[in-house]
Short mmCIF file of C-alpha atoms in Angstrom, two decimals:
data_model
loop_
_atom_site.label_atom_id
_atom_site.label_comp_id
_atom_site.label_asym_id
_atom_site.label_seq_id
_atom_site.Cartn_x
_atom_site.Cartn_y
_atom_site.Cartn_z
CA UNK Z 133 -111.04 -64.05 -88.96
CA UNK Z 134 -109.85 -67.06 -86.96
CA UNK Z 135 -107.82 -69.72 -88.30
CA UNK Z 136 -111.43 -72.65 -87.77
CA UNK Z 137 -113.11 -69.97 -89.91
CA UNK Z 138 -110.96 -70.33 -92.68
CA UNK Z 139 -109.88 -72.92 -95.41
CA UNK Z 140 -106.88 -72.52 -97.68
CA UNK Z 141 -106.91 -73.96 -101.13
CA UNK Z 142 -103.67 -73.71 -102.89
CA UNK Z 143 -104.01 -69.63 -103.10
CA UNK Z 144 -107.47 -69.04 -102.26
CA UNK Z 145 -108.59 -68.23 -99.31
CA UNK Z 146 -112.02 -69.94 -98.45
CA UNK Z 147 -114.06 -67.65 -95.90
CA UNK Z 148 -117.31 -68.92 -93.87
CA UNK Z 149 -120.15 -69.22 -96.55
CA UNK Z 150 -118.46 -70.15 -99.35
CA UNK Z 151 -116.66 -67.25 -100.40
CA UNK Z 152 -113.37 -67.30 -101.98
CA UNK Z 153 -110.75 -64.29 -101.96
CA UNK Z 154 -107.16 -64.54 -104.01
CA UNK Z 155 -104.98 -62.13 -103.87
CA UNK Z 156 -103.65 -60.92 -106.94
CA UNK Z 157 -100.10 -58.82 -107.52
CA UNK Z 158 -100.26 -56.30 -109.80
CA UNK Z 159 -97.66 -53.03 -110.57
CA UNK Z 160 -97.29 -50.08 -108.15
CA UNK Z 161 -98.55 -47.07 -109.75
CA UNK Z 162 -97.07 -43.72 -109.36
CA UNK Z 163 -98.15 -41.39 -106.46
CA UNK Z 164 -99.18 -38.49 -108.48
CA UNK Z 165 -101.83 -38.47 -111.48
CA UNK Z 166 -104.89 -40.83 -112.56
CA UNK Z 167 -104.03 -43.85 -114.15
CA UNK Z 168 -105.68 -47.20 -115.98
CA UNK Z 169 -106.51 -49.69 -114.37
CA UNK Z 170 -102.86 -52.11 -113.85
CA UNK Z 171 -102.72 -56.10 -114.81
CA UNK Z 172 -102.67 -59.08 -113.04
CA UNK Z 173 -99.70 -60.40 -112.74
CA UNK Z 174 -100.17 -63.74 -110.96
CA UNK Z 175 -101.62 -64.67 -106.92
CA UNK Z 176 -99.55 -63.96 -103.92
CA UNK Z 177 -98.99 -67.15 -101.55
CA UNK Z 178 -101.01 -67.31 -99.24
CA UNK Z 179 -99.95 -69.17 -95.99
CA UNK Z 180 -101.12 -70.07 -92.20
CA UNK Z 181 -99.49 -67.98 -89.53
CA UNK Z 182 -99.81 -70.83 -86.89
CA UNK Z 183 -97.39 -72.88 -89.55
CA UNK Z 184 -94.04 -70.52 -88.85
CA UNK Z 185 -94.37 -70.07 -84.89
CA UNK Z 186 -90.93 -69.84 -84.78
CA UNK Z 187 -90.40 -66.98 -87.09
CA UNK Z 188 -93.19 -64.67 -87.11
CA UNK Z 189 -93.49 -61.87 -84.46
CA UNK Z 190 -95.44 -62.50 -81.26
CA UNK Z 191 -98.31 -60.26 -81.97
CA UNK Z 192 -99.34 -62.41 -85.32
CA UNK Z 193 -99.38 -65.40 -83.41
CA UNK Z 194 -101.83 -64.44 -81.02
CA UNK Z 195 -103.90 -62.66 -83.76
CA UNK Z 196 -103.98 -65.93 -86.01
CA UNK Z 197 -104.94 -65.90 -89.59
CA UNK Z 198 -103.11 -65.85 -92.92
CA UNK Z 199 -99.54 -64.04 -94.33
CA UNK Z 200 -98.76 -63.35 -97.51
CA UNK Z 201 -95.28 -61.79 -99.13
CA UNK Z 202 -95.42 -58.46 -100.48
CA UNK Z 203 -92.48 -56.29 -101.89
CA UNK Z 204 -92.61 -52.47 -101.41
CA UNK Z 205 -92.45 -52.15 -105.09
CA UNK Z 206 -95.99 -54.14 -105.39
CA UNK Z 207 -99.29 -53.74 -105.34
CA UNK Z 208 -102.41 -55.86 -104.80
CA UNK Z 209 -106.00 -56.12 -105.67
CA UNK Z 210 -108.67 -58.65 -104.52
CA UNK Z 211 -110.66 -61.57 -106.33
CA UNK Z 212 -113.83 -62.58 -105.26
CA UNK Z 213 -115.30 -66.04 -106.33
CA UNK Z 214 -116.47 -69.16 -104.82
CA UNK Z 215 -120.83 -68.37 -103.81
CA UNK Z 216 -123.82 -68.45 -106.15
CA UNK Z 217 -125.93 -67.29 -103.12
CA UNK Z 218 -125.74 -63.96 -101.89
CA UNK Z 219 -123.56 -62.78 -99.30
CA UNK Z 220 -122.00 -59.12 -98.10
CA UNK Z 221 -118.24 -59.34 -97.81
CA UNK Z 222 -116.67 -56.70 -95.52
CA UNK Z 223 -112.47 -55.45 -96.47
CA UNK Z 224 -110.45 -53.46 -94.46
CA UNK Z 225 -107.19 -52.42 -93.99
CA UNK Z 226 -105.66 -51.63 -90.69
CA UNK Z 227 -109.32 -51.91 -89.39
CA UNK Z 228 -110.42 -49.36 -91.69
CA UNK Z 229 -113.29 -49.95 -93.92
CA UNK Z 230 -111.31 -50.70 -97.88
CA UNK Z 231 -115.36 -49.39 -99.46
CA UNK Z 232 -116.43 -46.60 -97.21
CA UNK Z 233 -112.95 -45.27 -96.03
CA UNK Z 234 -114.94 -45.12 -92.68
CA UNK Z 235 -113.48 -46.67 -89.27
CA UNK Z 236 -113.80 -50.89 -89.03
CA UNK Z 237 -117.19 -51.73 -87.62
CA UNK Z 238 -118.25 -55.44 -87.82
CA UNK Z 239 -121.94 -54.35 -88.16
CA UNK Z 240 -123.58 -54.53 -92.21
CA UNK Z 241 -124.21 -50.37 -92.67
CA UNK Z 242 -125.90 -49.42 -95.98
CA UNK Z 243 -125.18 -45.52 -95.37
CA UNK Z 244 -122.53 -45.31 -95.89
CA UNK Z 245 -122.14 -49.03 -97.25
CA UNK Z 246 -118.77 -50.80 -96.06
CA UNK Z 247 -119.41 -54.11 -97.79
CA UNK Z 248 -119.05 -55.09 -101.55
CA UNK Z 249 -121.68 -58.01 -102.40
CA UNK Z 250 -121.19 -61.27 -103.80
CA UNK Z 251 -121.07 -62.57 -106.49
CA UNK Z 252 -122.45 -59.27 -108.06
CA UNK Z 253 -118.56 -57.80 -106.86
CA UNK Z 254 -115.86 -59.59 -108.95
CA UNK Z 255 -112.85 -57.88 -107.58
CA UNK Z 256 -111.77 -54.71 -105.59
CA UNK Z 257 -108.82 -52.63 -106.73
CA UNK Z 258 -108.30 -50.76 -103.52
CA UNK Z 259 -109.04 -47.91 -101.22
CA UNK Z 260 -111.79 -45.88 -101.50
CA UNK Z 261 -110.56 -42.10 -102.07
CA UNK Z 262 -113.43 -40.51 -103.88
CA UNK Z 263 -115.84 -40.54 -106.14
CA UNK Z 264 -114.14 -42.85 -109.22
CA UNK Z 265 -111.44 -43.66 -107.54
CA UNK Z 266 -109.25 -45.89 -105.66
CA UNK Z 267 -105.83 -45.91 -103.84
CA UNK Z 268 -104.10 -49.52 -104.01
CA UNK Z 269 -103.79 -51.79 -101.63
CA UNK Z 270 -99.66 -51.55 -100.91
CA UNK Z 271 -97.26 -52.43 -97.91
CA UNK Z 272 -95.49 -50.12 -96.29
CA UNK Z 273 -94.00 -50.34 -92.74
CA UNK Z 274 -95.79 -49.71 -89.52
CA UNK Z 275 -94.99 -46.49 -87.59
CA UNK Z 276 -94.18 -43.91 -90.61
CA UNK Z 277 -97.99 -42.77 -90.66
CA UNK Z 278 -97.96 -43.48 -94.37
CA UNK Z 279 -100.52 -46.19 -93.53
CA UNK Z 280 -104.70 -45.54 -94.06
CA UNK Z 281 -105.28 -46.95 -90.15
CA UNK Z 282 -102.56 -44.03 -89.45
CA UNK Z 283 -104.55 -41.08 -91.49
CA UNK Z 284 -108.12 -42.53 -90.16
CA UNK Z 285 -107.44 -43.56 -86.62
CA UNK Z 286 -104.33 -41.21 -85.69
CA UNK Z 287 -102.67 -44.70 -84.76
CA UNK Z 288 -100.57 -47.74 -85.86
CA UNK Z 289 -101.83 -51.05 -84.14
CA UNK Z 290 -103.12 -52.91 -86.23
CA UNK Z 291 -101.98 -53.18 -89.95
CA UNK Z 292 -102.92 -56.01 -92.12
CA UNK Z 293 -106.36 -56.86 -94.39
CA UNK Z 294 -109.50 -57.73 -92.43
CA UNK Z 295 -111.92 -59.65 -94.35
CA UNK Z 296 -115.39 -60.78 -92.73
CA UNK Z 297 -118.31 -62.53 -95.03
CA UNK Z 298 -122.02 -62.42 -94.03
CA UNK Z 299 -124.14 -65.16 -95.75
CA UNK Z 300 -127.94 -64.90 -95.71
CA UNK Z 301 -129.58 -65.90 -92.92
CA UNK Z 302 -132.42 -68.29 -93.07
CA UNK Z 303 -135.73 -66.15 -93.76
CA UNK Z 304 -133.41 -64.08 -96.37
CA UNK Z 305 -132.16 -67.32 -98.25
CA UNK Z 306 -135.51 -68.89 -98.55
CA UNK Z 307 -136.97 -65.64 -100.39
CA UNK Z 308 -133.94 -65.63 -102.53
CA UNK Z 309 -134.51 -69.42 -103.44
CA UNK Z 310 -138.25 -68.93 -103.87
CA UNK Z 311 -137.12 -65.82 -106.45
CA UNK Z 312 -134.76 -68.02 -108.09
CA UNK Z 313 -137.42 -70.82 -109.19
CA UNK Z 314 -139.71 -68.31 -110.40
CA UNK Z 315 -137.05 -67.12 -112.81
CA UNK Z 316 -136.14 -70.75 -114.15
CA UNK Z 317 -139.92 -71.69 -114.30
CA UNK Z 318 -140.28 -68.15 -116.82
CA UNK Z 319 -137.46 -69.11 -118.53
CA UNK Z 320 -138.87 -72.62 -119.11
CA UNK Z 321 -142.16 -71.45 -120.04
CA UNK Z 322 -140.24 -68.91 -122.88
CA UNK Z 323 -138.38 -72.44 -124.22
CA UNK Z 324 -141.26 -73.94 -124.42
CA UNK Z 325 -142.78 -71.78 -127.23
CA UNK Z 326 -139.68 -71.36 -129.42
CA UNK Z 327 -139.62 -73.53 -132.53
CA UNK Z 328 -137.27 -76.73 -131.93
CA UNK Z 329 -136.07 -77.49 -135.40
CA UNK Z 330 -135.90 -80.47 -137.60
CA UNK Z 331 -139.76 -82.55 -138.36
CA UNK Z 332 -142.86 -80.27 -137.94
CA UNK Z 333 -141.11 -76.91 -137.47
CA UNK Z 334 -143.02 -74.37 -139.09
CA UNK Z 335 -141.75 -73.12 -142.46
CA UNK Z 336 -139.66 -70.02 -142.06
CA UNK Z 337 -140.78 -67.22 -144.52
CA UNK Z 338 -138.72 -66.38 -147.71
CA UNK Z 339 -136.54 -63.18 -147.98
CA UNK Z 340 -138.40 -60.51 -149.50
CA UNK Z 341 -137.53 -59.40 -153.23
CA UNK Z 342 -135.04 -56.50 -153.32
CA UNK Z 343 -137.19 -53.44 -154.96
CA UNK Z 344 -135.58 -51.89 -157.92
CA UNK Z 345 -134.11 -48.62 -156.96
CA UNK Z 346 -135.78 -45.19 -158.17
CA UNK Z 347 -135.38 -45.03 -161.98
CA UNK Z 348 -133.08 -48.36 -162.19
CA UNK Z 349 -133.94 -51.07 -164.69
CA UNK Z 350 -136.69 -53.35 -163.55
CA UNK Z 351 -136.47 -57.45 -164.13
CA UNK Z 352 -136.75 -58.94 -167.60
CA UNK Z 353 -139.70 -61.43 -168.34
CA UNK Z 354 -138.37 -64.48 -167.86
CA UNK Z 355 -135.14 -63.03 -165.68
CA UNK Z 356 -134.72 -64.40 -161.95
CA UNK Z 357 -135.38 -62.59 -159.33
CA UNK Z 358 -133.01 -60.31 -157.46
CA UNK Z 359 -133.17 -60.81 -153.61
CA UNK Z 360 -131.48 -58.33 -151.21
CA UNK Z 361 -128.43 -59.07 -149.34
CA UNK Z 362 -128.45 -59.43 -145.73
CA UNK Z 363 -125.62 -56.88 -144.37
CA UNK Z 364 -123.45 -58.51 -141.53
CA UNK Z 365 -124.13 -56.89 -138.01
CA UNK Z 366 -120.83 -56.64 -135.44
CA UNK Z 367 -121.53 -56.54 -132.27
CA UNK Z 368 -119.10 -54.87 -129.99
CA UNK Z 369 -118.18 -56.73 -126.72
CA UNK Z 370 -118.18 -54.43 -123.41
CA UNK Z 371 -115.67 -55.65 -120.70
CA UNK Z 372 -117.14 -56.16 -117.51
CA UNK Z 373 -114.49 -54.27 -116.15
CA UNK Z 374 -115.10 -51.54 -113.43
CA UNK Z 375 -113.78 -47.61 -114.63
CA UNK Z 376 -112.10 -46.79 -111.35
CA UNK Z 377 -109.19 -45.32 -111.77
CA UNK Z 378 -106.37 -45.45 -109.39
CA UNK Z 379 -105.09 -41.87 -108.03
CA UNK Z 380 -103.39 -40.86 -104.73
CA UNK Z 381 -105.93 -38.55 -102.68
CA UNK Z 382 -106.04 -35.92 -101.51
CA UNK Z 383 -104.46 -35.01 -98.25
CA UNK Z 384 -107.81 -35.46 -96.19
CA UNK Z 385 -107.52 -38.43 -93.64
CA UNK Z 386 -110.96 -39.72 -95.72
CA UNK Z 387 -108.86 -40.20 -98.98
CA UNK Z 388 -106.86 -43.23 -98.03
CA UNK Z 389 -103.67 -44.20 -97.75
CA UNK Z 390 -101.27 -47.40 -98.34
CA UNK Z 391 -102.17 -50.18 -96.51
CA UNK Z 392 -99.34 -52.91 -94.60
CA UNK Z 393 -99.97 -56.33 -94.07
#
């Protein structure tokens, strides 16, 4: 990620095809246990490196990109907005893949898959450590092997997120678009045959008549009819929300770790 590559818009961080990553603060969750999923609790801010040369270490300037502040007693998880088309968004942390839990490569893999894809993805909560669950993305210093790069690699060097967004290429994105008119021209076709309302809609049949119930009195000549009541349905809304849980792992290398930036 170069500073060219990248636009920032207030908090958002505008990658190279129209994605959009925030990065949202949220609580630290205990060490030990499995836990709900924590809140959002506002964006970090999100600023250029090449804006402070005169206060940031040497290494950040020559590696470019963003900063952002982070307190030890935080946590963070990442947003994903910004593209109606397709695209595969790679995260890691301290070059190691943030999905897999595999080392950083900057090649797509689907097994085992190191990219989340957009705009399917909404947000990621953290580190992969197992099957359900996630460790969060935290900061913790460099050097104290505390960090996932540490566990993974056996070394401190590089720290930090890693983000990298693949767009579809130009074979890819015409199938996709080709797809995509098919499914508005069904969808206008369905329209087309429901009834409109108002002049020359066709009459909509009456509500049956409620029958009497085994051995209850029937109607009187002359009495109106009873009709049956309609009962009310409730429908119960389902949150889009993922079910990972956040838990520390287990002490394999492969179960993450805390990540610095």
């Amino acid at each position: 990620m170069t500073d060219s590559s990248v636009r920032i818009d207030g908090n958002t961080l505008q990658l190279p095809g129209g994605a959009a990553v925030r990065f949202v603060r949220t609580l630290r969750l205990p060490e030990t246990g499995t836990h709900p999923l924590p809140p959002g609790l506002g964006e970090f801010p999100v600023r250029r490196v090449s804006d402070f040369p005169d206060t940031v270490p040497e290494e950040w300037r020559a590696r470019g990109g963003v900063m952002l502040p982070v307190y030890l007693r935080e946590a963070m998880w990442l947003s994903f907005a910004g593209t109606r088309r397709p695209a595969a968004l790679q995260v890691g942390v301290g070059k190691v893949c943030a999905v897999s839990g595999e080392p950083w490569s900057d090649r797509l893999s689907r097994d085992p898959q190191n990219y989340v894809v957009l705009p399917r993805q909404p947000w990621l909560d953290g580190i992969n450590s197992g099957k359900g669950t996630v460790r969060q993305f935290v900061a913790v210093p460099l050097g104290l092997g505390a960090t996932v790069e540490g566990q993974v690699t056996g070394e401190e060097v590089w720290g930090g997120v890693q983000l990298q967004c693949f767009p579809l290429n130009e074979r890819e994105l015409a199938i996709w678009r080709e797809a995509e008119q098919r499914l508005a021209r069904k969808a206008r076709a369905r329209a087309a045959t429901l009834p409109t309302g108002g002049y020359g809609m066709p009459a909509m049949p009456m509500a049956a008549q409620a029958a009497p119930a085994p051995g209850g009195p029937r109607p009187r000549a002359g009495e109106p009819p009873r009709w049956a009541s309609a009962s009310a349905v409730r429908c119960a809304r389902r949150s889009t929300r993922t079910t990972a849980r956040c838990r520390p792992g287990p002490s394999s290398p492969r179960a993450g770790s805390s990540c610095t930036w």
